[in-house]
Amino acid sequence: MIRFSIVTVCFNAADIIEDTLRSIEHQTYPSIEHIIIDGSSKDKTVELCQKYRERCMGKDLDHEVIIISEPDCGIYDAMNKGIRKATGDYILFLNSGDQLAANDTLDIVASCVGEGETLPAVLYGDTDIINNEGIVVGRREKRPPQTLTWKKFKWGMLVCHQAFYARTDLAKETAYNLRYRYSSDVDWCIRIMKEAARRRLTIRNINTTTALFLDGGATTRHHQASLRERFRIMQHHYGIVTTTIVHLWFAAKKIF
């Protein structure tokens, strides 16, 4: 049976983390490792996480909750801690306020892998956007293609980070680049898929919505800085000519 490692990075998130915790707690899939990396919160975040762990311990499921609360050097440093701690077959990053789409989401994801086959490098799905009340307000603008390769990310992050399940062994060889403050997840996904191509591993579309993304995260709050950073990332992976042409196309599309 596939085991999922879900990493939740949080800091002073008491107002929004319970929706995330309950979306994982209510999964019908039986084998989950939930790693919570807290940045030494000053509110009730850790207390809520501890109560959640106690609830999970009382259930007849292989649902392990690990809580680490200590200072870190930012969100991607915390995510790297989660990678180092993960022991499951696949790793997913689901941060405070984000949710799995339904109680059977992990069952659906696991069912995409045939018994005895080589595990695909990446499993990916679609994403809906939710507001602070947890109400779906729309589908994410960029839609995942039916087939995905690292080269297609030159058109932007076609798969939301919260709907991108990477094989944990690949993730452990591909840490987040801490030079990037807002868009290291874009670079990370590209590098995971590059490694998949190098090893000739498959990347599989789950063909359903797997994540609910809470709008208004760090990338949204620092939109311009994030865009500049993404340009550097795209330039690194695709070259200055291709990156410039793609961004000119984006600009023309917005104007016309």
Tab-separated table of C-alpha atoms in Angstrom:
chain	number	residue	atom	x	y	z
A	1	MET	CA	0.000	0.000	0.000
A	2	ILE	CA	1.236	3.468	-0.924
A	3	ARG	CA	2.014	5.681	2.055
A	4	PHE	CA	1.586	9.442	1.766
A	5	SER	CA	3.750	11.947	3.619
A	6	ILE	CA	1.893	15.253	3.882
A	7	VAL	CA	3.939	18.232	5.044
A	8	THR	CA	2.212	21.262	6.546
A	9	VAL	CA	4.356	24.333	7.190
A	10	CYS	CA	2.833	26.875	9.553
A	11	PHE	CA	3.507	29.908	11.727
A	12	ASN	CA	0.920	31.663	13.898
A	13	ALA	CA	-1.796	29.972	11.849
A	14	ALA	CA	-4.361	29.216	14.556
A	15	ASP	CA	-7.071	31.053	12.590
A	16	ILE	CA	-6.780	28.865	9.493
A	17	ILE	CA	-4.949	25.625	10.275
A	18	GLU	CA	-7.895	23.645	11.638
A	19	ASP	CA	-9.512	23.358	8.209
A	20	THR	CA	-6.271	21.896	6.900
A	21	LEU	CA	-5.939	19.453	9.786
A	22	ARG	CA	-9.512	18.238	9.526
A	23	SER	CA	-9.287	17.731	5.780
A	24	ILE	CA	-6.419	15.313	6.429
A	25	GLU	CA	-7.935	13.798	9.556
A	26	HIS	CA	-11.120	12.886	7.661
A	27	GLN	CA	-9.338	11.087	4.831
A	28	THR	CA	-10.662	7.562	4.371
A	29	TYR	CA	-7.261	6.420	3.112
A	30	PRO	CA	-5.544	4.474	5.915
A	31	SER	CA	-1.804	5.144	5.492
A	32	ILE	CA	-0.791	8.759	6.107
A	33	GLU	CA	2.234	10.396	7.695
A	34	HIS	CA	1.439	14.030	8.498
A	35	ILE	CA	4.498	16.129	9.271
A	36	ILE	CA	3.757	19.549	10.743
A	37	ILE	CA	6.676	21.986	10.674
A	38	ASP	CA	5.846	24.959	12.879
A	39	GLY	CA	8.094	28.007	13.022
A	40	SER	CA	7.783	28.391	16.806
A	41	SER	CA	4.317	29.963	16.772
A	42	LYS	CA	3.242	32.309	19.555
A	43	ASP	CA	-0.498	31.666	19.206
A	44	LYS	CA	-2.459	28.405	19.649
A	45	THR	CA	-1.216	26.750	16.464
A	46	VAL	CA	0.833	24.071	18.217
A	47	GLU	CA	-1.915	23.418	20.759
A	48	LEU	CA	-4.405	22.806	17.941
A	49	CYS	CA	-1.941	20.498	16.215
A	50	GLN	CA	-1.392	18.521	19.408
A	51	LYS	CA	-5.142	18.038	19.882
A	52	TYR	CA	-5.362	16.866	16.283
A	53	ARG	CA	-2.561	14.347	16.887
A	54	GLU	CA	-4.407	13.002	19.939
A	55	ARG	CA	-7.577	12.550	17.892
A	56	CYS	CA	-5.678	10.650	15.199
A	57	MET	CA	-4.005	8.391	17.774
A	58	GLY	CA	-7.456	7.284	18.920
A	59	LYS	CA	-8.436	5.997	15.475
A	60	ASP	CA	-7.814	2.534	14.059
A	61	LEU	CA	-5.779	3.874	11.164
A	62	ASP	CA	-2.106	4.165	10.274
A	63	HIS	CA	-2.287	7.943	10.559
A	64	GLU	CA	0.880	9.234	12.195
A	65	VAL	CA	1.232	12.888	13.136
A	66	ILE	CA	4.669	14.390	13.741
A	67	ILE	CA	4.937	17.916	15.113
A	68	ILE	CA	8.166	19.918	15.036
A	69	SER	CA	8.057	23.440	16.452
A	70	GLU	CA	11.259	25.463	16.238
A	71	PRO	CA	12.573	28.612	14.517
A	72	ASP	CA	13.420	28.298	10.835
A	73	CYS	CA	14.833	30.421	8.037
A	74	GLY	CA	11.607	30.766	6.089
A	75	ILE	CA	8.972	28.636	4.407
A	76	TYR	CA	11.313	26.745	2.085
A	77	ASP	CA	13.757	25.953	4.878
A	78	ALA	CA	10.776	24.518	6.780
A	79	MET	CA	9.737	22.513	3.713
A	80	ASN	CA	13.240	21.057	3.466
A	81	LYS	CA	12.894	19.933	7.081
A	82	GLY	CA	9.704	18.165	6.081
A	83	ILE	CA	11.430	16.410	3.200
A	84	ARG	CA	14.197	15.164	5.463
A	85	LYS	CA	11.631	13.784	7.908
A	86	ALA	CA	9.350	12.122	5.343
A	87	THR	CA	9.256	8.318	5.050
A	88	GLY	CA	6.250	7.798	2.745
A	89	ASP	CA	6.249	6.857	-0.933
A	90	TYR	CA	4.904	10.259	-2.021
A	91	ILE	CA	5.246	13.685	-0.468
A	92	LEU	CA	2.679	16.479	-0.705
A	93	PHE	CA	2.914	20.016	0.671
A	94	LEU	CA	-0.394	21.228	2.074
A	95	ASN	CA	0.084	24.394	4.063
A	96	SER	CA	-2.101	26.283	6.526
A	97	GLY	CA	-5.527	27.036	5.087
A	98	ASP	CA	-5.152	24.648	2.143
A	99	GLN	CA	-7.193	21.465	2.061
A	100	LEU	CA	-7.558	18.159	0.299
A	101	ALA	CA	-10.535	18.396	-2.019
A	102	ALA	CA	-12.624	15.575	-0.535
A	103	ASN	CA	-12.490	12.887	2.139
A	104	ASP	CA	-11.542	10.262	-0.454
A	105	THR	CA	-8.907	12.328	-2.277
A	106	LEU	CA	-5.974	10.150	-1.226
A	107	ASP	CA	-7.918	7.001	-2.162
A	108	ILE	CA	-8.357	8.428	-5.663
A	109	VAL	CA	-4.687	9.403	-5.929
A	110	ALA	CA	-3.513	5.969	-4.757
A	111	SER	CA	-5.868	4.188	-7.167
A	112	CYS	CA	-4.020	5.787	-10.094
A	113	VAL	CA	-1.048	3.515	-9.457
A	114	GLY	CA	-1.357	-0.105	-10.486
A	115	GLU	CA	-0.270	-2.865	-8.139
A	116	GLY	CA	3.329	-3.865	-8.755
A	117	GLU	CA	4.123	-1.120	-11.273
A	118	THR	CA	7.069	1.245	-10.915
A	119	LEU	CA	5.821	4.263	-9.018
A	120	PRO	CA	5.361	7.307	-11.277
A	121	ALA	CA	7.675	10.176	-10.406
A	122	VAL	CA	4.770	12.599	-10.034
A	123	LEU	CA	1.006	12.337	-9.644
A	124	TYR	CA	-0.856	15.576	-10.230
A	125	GLY	CA	-4.384	16.946	-10.199
A	126	ASP	CA	-6.444	20.088	-10.535
A	127	THR	CA	-7.072	22.802	-7.926
A	128	ASP	CA	-10.005	24.899	-6.801
A	129	ILE	CA	-9.580	28.273	-5.077
A	130	ILE	CA	-11.295	28.856	-1.728
A	131	ASN	CA	-11.822	31.978	0.370
A	132	ASN	CA	-11.326	32.409	4.126
A	133	GLU	CA	-14.711	30.782	4.763
A	134	GLY	CA	-13.656	27.664	2.882
A	135	ILE	CA	-16.060	28.378	0.017
A	136	VAL	CA	-14.920	27.528	-3.507
A	137	VAL	CA	-14.760	30.761	-5.498
A	138	GLY	CA	-13.434	29.340	-8.758
A	139	ARG	CA	-11.091	27.020	-10.555
A	140	ARG	CA	-7.401	27.859	-10.653
A	141	GLU	CA	-6.714	29.870	-13.816
A	142	LYS	CA	-3.840	27.729	-15.046
A	143	ARG	CA	-5.143	24.225	-15.748
A	144	PRO	CA	-2.979	21.104	-15.674
A	145	PRO	CA	-2.368	19.614	-19.124
A	146	GLN	CA	-3.343	16.036	-19.856
A	147	THR	CA	0.331	15.195	-20.222
A	148	LEU	CA	2.983	17.050	-18.257
A	149	THR	CA	6.724	17.474	-18.688
A	150	TRP	CA	9.183	19.908	-17.175
A	151	LYS	CA	9.350	21.776	-20.485
A	152	LYS	CA	5.659	22.732	-20.266
A	153	PHE	CA	6.320	24.769	-17.115
A	154	LYS	CA	7.854	27.428	-19.358
A	155	TRP	CA	4.208	28.537	-19.730
A	156	GLY	CA	3.920	29.017	-15.994
A	157	MET	CA	3.161	26.778	-13.031
A	158	LEU	CA	0.534	24.626	-14.714
A	159	VAL	CA	0.050	22.462	-11.627
A	160	CYS	CA	-0.532	23.976	-8.210
A	161	HIS	CA	2.071	22.987	-5.629
A	162	GLN	CA	-0.709	21.584	-3.412
A	163	ALA	CA	-1.773	19.178	-6.166
A	164	PHE	CA	1.739	17.928	-7.007
A	165	TYR	CA	2.595	14.557	-5.424
A	166	ALA	CA	6.304	13.838	-5.838
A	167	ARG	CA	7.998	10.563	-5.128
A	168	THR	CA	9.727	11.031	-1.799
A	169	ASP	CA	13.011	9.496	-2.934
A	170	LEU	CA	13.244	12.117	-5.691
A	171	ALA	CA	12.298	14.887	-3.262
A	172	LYS	CA	15.085	13.872	-0.892
A	173	GLU	CA	17.558	14.410	-3.722
A	174	THR	CA	15.963	17.739	-4.709
A	175	ALA	CA	15.870	20.218	-1.840
A	176	TYR	CA	14.192	23.596	-2.200
A	177	ASN	CA	16.640	26.271	-3.289
A	178	LEU	CA	16.802	28.766	-0.420
A	179	ARG	CA	18.054	31.536	-2.717
A	180	TYR	CA	14.430	31.947	-3.798
A	181	ARG	CA	12.091	33.503	-1.235
A	182	TYR	CA	8.729	33.333	-3.015
A	183	SER	CA	8.890	30.918	-5.944
A	184	SER	CA	11.224	28.113	-4.963
A	185	ASP	CA	8.273	25.738	-5.346
A	186	VAL	CA	8.243	26.460	-9.105
A	187	ASP	CA	11.944	25.657	-9.374
A	188	TRP	CA	11.468	22.532	-7.214
A	189	CYS	CA	8.675	21.126	-9.375
A	190	ILE	CA	10.711	21.701	-12.543
A	191	ARG	CA	13.756	19.961	-11.072
A	192	ILE	CA	11.647	17.014	-9.878
A	193	MET	CA	10.249	16.607	-13.383
A	194	LYS	CA	13.692	16.974	-14.956
A	195	GLU	CA	14.899	14.118	-12.798
A	196	ALA	CA	11.846	12.092	-13.823
A	197	ALA	CA	12.780	12.633	-17.478
A	198	ARG	CA	16.397	11.669	-16.818
A	199	ARG	CA	15.265	8.396	-15.199
A	200	ARG	CA	12.495	7.870	-17.777
A	201	LEU	CA	9.834	7.780	-15.096
A	202	THR	CA	6.202	8.586	-15.829
A	203	ILE	CA	4.277	11.656	-14.707
A	204	ARG	CA	0.586	10.864	-14.298
A	205	ASN	CA	-2.543	13.011	-14.372
A	206	ILE	CA	-5.060	12.048	-11.672
A	207	ASN	CA	-7.811	13.708	-13.750
A	208	THR	CA	-9.705	15.161	-10.815
A	209	THR	CA	-9.552	18.093	-8.419
A	210	THR	CA	-7.299	17.098	-5.525
A	211	ALA	CA	-6.622	20.373	-3.698
A	212	LEU	CA	-8.375	23.452	-2.361
A	213	PHE	CA	-6.000	26.399	-2.331
A	214	LEU	CA	-6.546	29.304	0.072
A	215	ASP	CA	-5.924	32.471	-1.904
A	216	GLY	CA	-3.731	35.145	-0.348
A	217	GLY	CA	-0.477	33.352	0.502
A	218	ALA	CA	3.041	34.799	0.496
A	219	THR	CA	3.291	34.656	-3.307
A	220	THR	CA	0.063	36.647	-3.645
A	221	ARG	CA	1.115	39.218	-1.030
A	222	HIS	CA	4.499	39.712	-2.722
A	223	HIS	CA	3.257	39.420	-6.286
A	224	GLN	CA	5.798	41.644	-8.061
A	225	ALA	CA	8.795	40.183	-6.238
A	226	SER	CA	7.480	36.703	-7.001
A	227	LEU	CA	7.156	37.497	-10.710
A	228	ARG	CA	10.729	38.788	-10.879
A	229	GLU	CA	11.942	35.685	-9.105
A	230	ARG	CA	9.975	33.412	-11.427
A	231	PHE	CA	11.574	35.120	-14.432
A	232	ARG	CA	15.017	34.242	-13.056
A	233	ILE	CA	13.913	30.654	-12.460
A	234	MET	CA	12.507	30.321	-15.983
A	235	GLN	CA	15.637	31.886	-17.437
A	236	HIS	CA	17.765	29.359	-15.588
A	237	HIS	CA	15.806	26.360	-16.875
A	238	TYR	CA	14.732	27.502	-20.355
A	239	GLY	CA	17.216	30.202	-21.351
A	240	ILE	CA	16.832	33.938	-21.750
A	241	VAL	CA	15.476	33.838	-25.335
A	242	THR	CA	12.646	31.373	-24.654
A	243	THR	CA	11.769	33.038	-21.341
A	244	THR	CA	11.622	36.498	-22.915
A	245	ILE	CA	9.456	35.297	-25.827
A	246	VAL	CA	7.020	33.572	-23.452
A	247	HIS	CA	6.724	36.657	-21.258
A	248	LEU	CA	6.165	38.898	-24.278
A	249	TRP	CA	3.375	36.530	-25.347
A	250	PHE	CA	1.849	36.780	-21.844
A	251	ALA	CA	2.006	40.573	-22.031
A	252	ALA	CA	0.433	40.703	-25.503
A	253	LYS	CA	-2.337	38.325	-24.437
A	254	LYS	CA	-3.149	40.544	-21.451
A	255	ILE	CA	-3.315	43.657	-23.632
A	256	PHE	CA	-5.402	42.162	-26.439
